PDB file of C-alpha atoms in Angstrom:
ATOM      1  CA  MET A1141     -10.618 -20.995 -34.578  1.00 48.00           C
ATOM      2  CA  ARG A1142      -8.989 -23.483 -33.079  1.00 46.00           C
ATOM      3  CA  ALA A1143      -6.233 -23.840 -35.666  1.00 45.00           C
ATOM      4  CA  LEU A1144      -5.344 -20.545 -34.728  1.00 41.00           C
ATOM      5  CA  SER A1145      -5.488 -20.922 -31.200  1.00 45.00           C
ATOM      6  CA  LEU A1146      -2.476 -23.701 -31.890  1.00 40.00           C
ATOM      7  CA  ILE A1147      -0.763 -21.662 -34.091  1.00 44.00           C
ATOM      8  CA  VAL A1148      -0.577 -18.659 -31.764  1.00 42.00           C
ATOM      9  CA  LEU A1149       0.430 -21.175 -29.026  1.00 40.00           C
ATOM     10  CA  LEU A1150       2.887 -22.760 -30.846  1.00 41.00           C
ATOM     11  CA  SER A1151       4.977 -19.831 -32.364  1.00 44.00           C
ATOM     12  CA  ALA A1152       5.072 -18.747 -28.745  1.00 43.00           C
ATOM     13  CA  PHE A1153       6.867 -21.697 -27.653  1.00 40.00           C
ATOM     14  CA  ALA A1154       9.039 -21.767 -30.589  1.00 41.00           C
ATOM     15  CA  ILE A1155      10.209 -18.206 -30.162  1.00 39.00           C
ATOM     16  CA  PRO A1156      12.002 -19.615 -26.741  1.00 39.00           C
ATOM     17  CA  VAL A1157      12.925 -22.989 -27.680  1.00 38.00           C
ATOM     18  CA  ALA A1158      14.978 -21.937 -30.283  1.00 41.00           C
ATOM     19  CA  GLY A1159      17.325 -19.824 -28.602  1.00 40.00           C
ATOM     20  CA  CYS A1160      17.876 -22.679 -26.018  1.00 39.00           C
ATOM     21  CA  GLY A1161      19.608 -24.960 -28.453  1.00 38.00           C
ATOM     22  CA  GLY A1162      22.256 -27.794 -27.013  1.00 38.00           C
ATOM     23  CA  ASP A1163      19.270 -30.013 -25.959  1.00 39.00           C
ATOM     24  CA  ASP A1164      19.469 -32.568 -28.943  1.00 39.00           C
ATOM     25  CA  ASP A1165      18.262 -35.911 -27.921  1.00 38.00           C
ATOM     26  CA  ASN A1166      18.977 -37.772 -30.444  1.00 37.00           C
ATOM     27  CA  GLY A1167      15.479 -38.380 -30.569  1.00 37.00           C
ATOM     28  CA  GLY A1168      14.582 -35.860 -33.429  1.00 37.00           C
ATOM     29  CA  GLY A1169      11.083 -36.237 -35.025  1.00 37.00           C
ATOM     30  CA  GLY A1170      10.394 -37.482 -38.513  1.00 36.00           C
ATOM     31  CA  SER A1171      12.850 -38.985 -40.564  1.00 31.00           C
ATOM     32  CA  SER A1172      12.351 -42.796 -39.144  1.00 33.00           C
ATOM     33  CA  SER A1173      10.796 -45.202 -41.377  1.00 33.00           C
ATOM     34  CA  GLY A1174       8.191 -45.172 -38.751  1.00 36.00           C
ATOM     35  CA  GLY A1175       7.582 -41.440 -40.186  1.00 36.00           C
ATOM     36  CA  SER A1176       6.454 -40.685 -36.290  1.00 33.00           C
ATOM     37  CA  THR A1177       7.015 -36.908 -35.660  1.00 33.00           C
ATOM     38  CA  THR A1178       6.762 -35.046 -32.919  1.00 34.00           C
ATOM     39  CA  LYS A1179       4.592 -31.501 -32.086  1.00 36.00           C
ATOM     40  CA  GLU A1180       4.719 -30.019 -29.370  1.00 36.00           C
ATOM     41  CA  SER A1181       2.798 -27.230 -27.914  1.00 36.00           C
ATOM     42  CA  SER A1182       2.885 -24.804 -23.872  1.00 34.00           C
ATOM     43  CA  SER A1183       0.389 -23.302 -22.282  1.00 34.00           C
ATOM     44  CA  GLY A1184       2.860 -21.788 -20.723  1.00 36.00           C
ATOM     45  CA  GLY A1185       6.964 -21.096 -20.311  1.00 37.00           C
ATOM     46  CA  GLY A1186       9.744 -23.418 -20.055  1.00 40.00           C
ATOM     47  CA  GLY A1187      10.784 -25.895 -17.430  1.00 43.00           C
ATOM     48  CA  GLY A1188      14.645 -26.817 -18.413  1.00 48.00           C
ATOM     49  CA  GLY A1189      14.994 -30.674 -19.438  1.00 54.00           C
ATOM     50  CA  GLY A1190      14.438 -33.992 -18.656  1.00 68.00           C
ATOM     51  CA  GLY A1191      10.640 -34.876 -18.611  1.00 91.00           C
ATOM     52  CA  GLN A1192       9.292 -37.848 -18.797  1.00 97.00           C
ATOM     53  CA  THR A1193       7.822 -40.486 -21.701  1.00 98.00           C
ATOM     54  CA  LEU A1194       5.079 -42.554 -21.098  1.00 98.00           C
ATOM     55  CA  LYS A1195       4.322 -45.380 -23.433  1.00 98.00           C
ATOM     56  CA  LEU A1196       1.672 -46.607 -25.015  1.00 97.00           C
ATOM     57  CA  THR A1197       0.725 -49.701 -27.404  1.00 98.00           C
ATOM     58  CA  ALA A1198      -1.631 -49.798 -29.778  1.00 98.00           C
ATOM     59  CA  ASP A1199      -4.557 -54.034 -29.492  1.00 97.00           C
ATOM     60  CA  PRO A1200      -1.893 -55.869 -32.043  1.00 96.00           C
ATOM     61  CA  GLY A1201      -4.847 -57.966 -33.034  1.00 94.00           C
ATOM     62  CA  GLY A1202      -7.074 -54.908 -33.880  1.00 93.00           C
ATOM     63  CA  ALA A1203      -9.124 -53.858 -31.481  1.00 96.00           C
ATOM     64  CA  LEU A1204      -9.845 -50.313 -31.177  1.00 98.00           C
ATOM     65  CA  LYS A1205      -7.749 -49.729 -27.575  1.00 97.00           C
ATOM     66  CA  PHE A1206      -4.996 -49.279 -25.799  1.00 98.00           C
ATOM     67  CA  ASP A1207      -2.867 -51.414 -24.014  1.00 98.00           C
ATOM     68  CA  LYS A1208      -3.406 -48.916 -20.754  1.00 97.00           C
ATOM     69  CA  SER A1209      -6.880 -46.452 -20.018  1.00 97.00           C
ATOM     70  CA  SER A1210      -5.332 -45.015 -17.910  1.00 98.00           C
ATOM     71  CA  LEU A1211      -1.675 -43.157 -17.163  1.00 98.00           C
ATOM     72  CA  THR A1212      -0.195 -40.850 -14.674  1.00 98.00           C
ATOM     73  CA  ALA A1213       2.936 -38.457 -14.838  1.00 97.00           C
ATOM     74  CA  LYS A1214       4.633 -35.332 -13.031  1.00 97.00           C
ATOM     75  CA  ALA A1215       3.767 -32.205 -13.913  1.00 97.00           C
ATOM     76  CA  GLY A1216       5.860 -30.348 -16.465  1.00 97.00           C
ATOM     77  CA  LYS A1217       7.733 -31.906 -19.655  1.00 97.00           C
ATOM     78  CA  VAL A1218       5.453 -35.004 -20.694  1.00 98.00           C
ATOM     79  CA  THR A1219       6.129 -37.101 -23.938  1.00 98.00           C
ATOM     80  CA  ILE A1220       3.614 -39.846 -24.829  1.00 98.00           C
ATOM     81  CA  GLU A1221       5.016 -42.643 -28.066  1.00 98.00           C
ATOM     82  CA  MET A1222       2.640 -44.624 -29.233  1.00 98.00           C
ATOM     83  CA  ASP A1223       3.603 -47.759 -30.776  1.00 98.00           C
ATOM     84  CA  ASN A1224       1.334 -49.329 -33.842  1.00 98.00           C
ATOM     85  CA  PRO A1225       1.691 -53.523 -34.100  1.00 98.00           C
ATOM     86  CA  SER A1226      -1.288 -52.935 -35.484  1.00 96.00           C
ATOM     87  CA  SER A1227      -2.764 -53.350 -39.154  1.00 95.00           C
ATOM     88  CA  LEU A1228      -4.660 -50.548 -38.803  1.00 97.00           C
ATOM     89  CA  PRO A1229      -3.693 -46.894 -38.748  1.00 98.00           C
ATOM     90  CA  HIS A1230      -3.318 -45.330 -35.748  1.00 98.00           C
ATOM     91  CA  SER A1231      -2.432 -42.365 -33.755  1.00 98.00           C
ATOM     92  CA  ILE A1232      -2.445 -40.373 -30.400  1.00 98.00           C
ATOM     93  CA  GLU A1233      -3.769 -36.962 -28.784  1.00 98.00           C
ATOM     94  CA  VAL A1234      -4.220 -35.083 -26.118  1.00 98.00           C
ATOM     95  CA  GLU A1235      -6.739 -32.437 -24.521  1.00 98.00           C
ATOM     96  CA  GLY A1236      -7.226 -30.826 -21.160  1.00 97.00           C
ATOM     97  CA  LYS A1237      -6.467 -27.153 -19.506  1.00 94.00           C
ATOM     98  CA  GLY A1238      -6.327 -25.540 -23.121  1.00 94.00           C
ATOM     99  CA  MET A1239      -4.013 -27.636 -24.790  1.00 94.00           C
ATOM    100  CA  GLU A1240      -4.381 -30.206 -27.529  1.00 97.00           C
ATOM    101  CA  LEU A1241      -1.474 -32.179 -28.844  1.00 97.00           C
ATOM    102  CA  LYS A1242      -1.621 -33.848 -31.787  1.00 97.00           C
ATOM    103  CA  GLY A1243       0.574 -36.756 -32.973  1.00 98.00           C
ATOM    104  CA  ASP A1244       1.113 -38.675 -36.662  1.00 98.00           C
ATOM    105  CA  ILE A1245      -0.807 -41.113 -37.842  1.00 98.00           C
ATOM    106  CA  VAL A1246       0.761 -44.075 -38.268  1.00 98.00           C
ATOM    107  CA  THR A1247       0.668 -47.319 -39.675  1.00 97.00           C
ATOM    108  CA  LYS A1248       1.890 -50.824 -39.052  1.00 97.00           C
ATOM    109  CA  GLY A1249       5.663 -50.719 -36.675  1.00 98.00           C
ATOM    110  CA  GLY A1250       5.043 -47.117 -36.311  1.00 98.00           C
ATOM    111  CA  ALA A1251       5.324 -44.863 -33.307  1.00 98.00           C
ATOM    112  CA  SER A1252       3.094 -41.754 -32.822  1.00 98.00           C
ATOM    113  CA  LYS A1253       4.529 -39.032 -30.413  1.00 98.00           C
ATOM    114  CA  VAL A1254       3.128 -35.714 -28.883  1.00 98.00           C
ATOM    115  CA  SER A1255       5.261 -33.416 -26.291  1.00 97.00           C
ATOM    116  CA  GLY A1256       4.501 -30.990 -23.955  1.00 97.00           C
ATOM    117  CA  THR A1257       4.459 -29.133 -20.778  1.00 97.00           C
ATOM    118  CA  LEU A1258       1.557 -29.889 -18.766  1.00 97.00           C
ATOM    119  CA  LYS A1259       0.620 -28.522 -15.867  1.00 97.00           C
ATOM    120  CA  PRO A1260      -1.181 -30.736 -12.912  1.00 97.00           C
ATOM    121  CA  GLY A1261      -5.163 -31.894 -13.462  1.00 97.00           C
ATOM    122  CA  ASP A1262      -6.159 -34.647 -15.678  1.00 98.00           C
ATOM    123  CA  TYR A1263      -6.606 -34.627 -19.504  1.00 98.00           C
ATOM    124  CA  GLU A1264      -7.536 -36.854 -22.417  1.00 98.00           C
ATOM    125  CA  PHE A1265      -5.331 -38.968 -24.173  1.00 98.00           C
ATOM    126  CA  TYR A1266      -7.174 -41.212 -27.225  1.00 98.00           C
ATOM    127  CA  CYS A1267      -6.853 -41.730 -30.728  1.00 98.00           C
ATOM    128  CA  PRO A1268      -8.397 -39.429 -33.342  1.00 98.00           C
ATOM    129  CA  VAL A1269      -8.600 -41.393 -36.532  1.00 98.00           C
ATOM    130  CA  ASP A1270     -12.511 -41.663 -37.382  1.00 97.00           C
ATOM    131  CA  GLY A1271     -14.409 -43.566 -34.828  1.00 97.00           C
ATOM    132  CA  HIS A1272     -12.174 -44.873 -32.963  1.00 98.00           C
ATOM    133  CA  LYS A1273     -12.129 -42.761 -29.971  1.00 98.00           C
ATOM    134  CA  ALA A1274     -16.556 -43.555 -29.669  1.00 98.00           C
ATOM    135  CA  ALA A1275     -15.321 -47.299 -30.052  1.00 97.00           C
ATOM    136  CA  GLY A1276     -13.449 -47.055 -26.929  1.00 97.00           C
ATOM    137  CA  MET A1277     -10.254 -45.970 -28.115  1.00 98.00           C
ATOM    138  CA  LYS A1278      -9.405 -43.187 -25.335  1.00 98.00           C
ATOM    139  CA  GLY A1279      -8.052 -43.162 -21.610  1.00 98.00           C
ATOM    140  CA  THR A1280      -6.728 -40.293 -18.412  1.00 98.00           C
ATOM    141  CA  LEU A1281      -3.635 -38.887 -17.904  1.00 98.00           C
ATOM    142  CA  THR A1282      -3.202 -37.675 -14.575  1.00 98.00           C
ATOM    143  CA  VAL A1283      -0.315 -35.308 -14.121  1.00 97.00           C
ATOM    144  CA  ASN A1284       0.740 -34.557 -10.633  1.00 96.00           C
TER     145      ASN A1284
END
């Protein structure tokens, strides 16, 4: 059921975005050596351009934590990029307000990235790799 909802949201977002064109920031997903891609989801229409990019880093020593446990952003398009200097695989996922944004699982040297149009409120970000969230690899994203 959750997967079906995500597919419907992605489809609803892809149609208006496909017609926008001309917004290639050369940050595209997927072909860098880290193997990262951006998956977008939106519970509302567009907001045009710009947006914010927030940075996270997994603990380089292998502890199951990020370098930050809280992030703050303005409402609108928000991208979170998580660098992984650890030998353990990690990813970034954001949930809240009916949204679920999922990044790719990456290994040492890779970056996992999610992007979406967020409304004001609190969201949870975490590493969805088995056991990592439960061990404390999570935090709160506050959108104003």
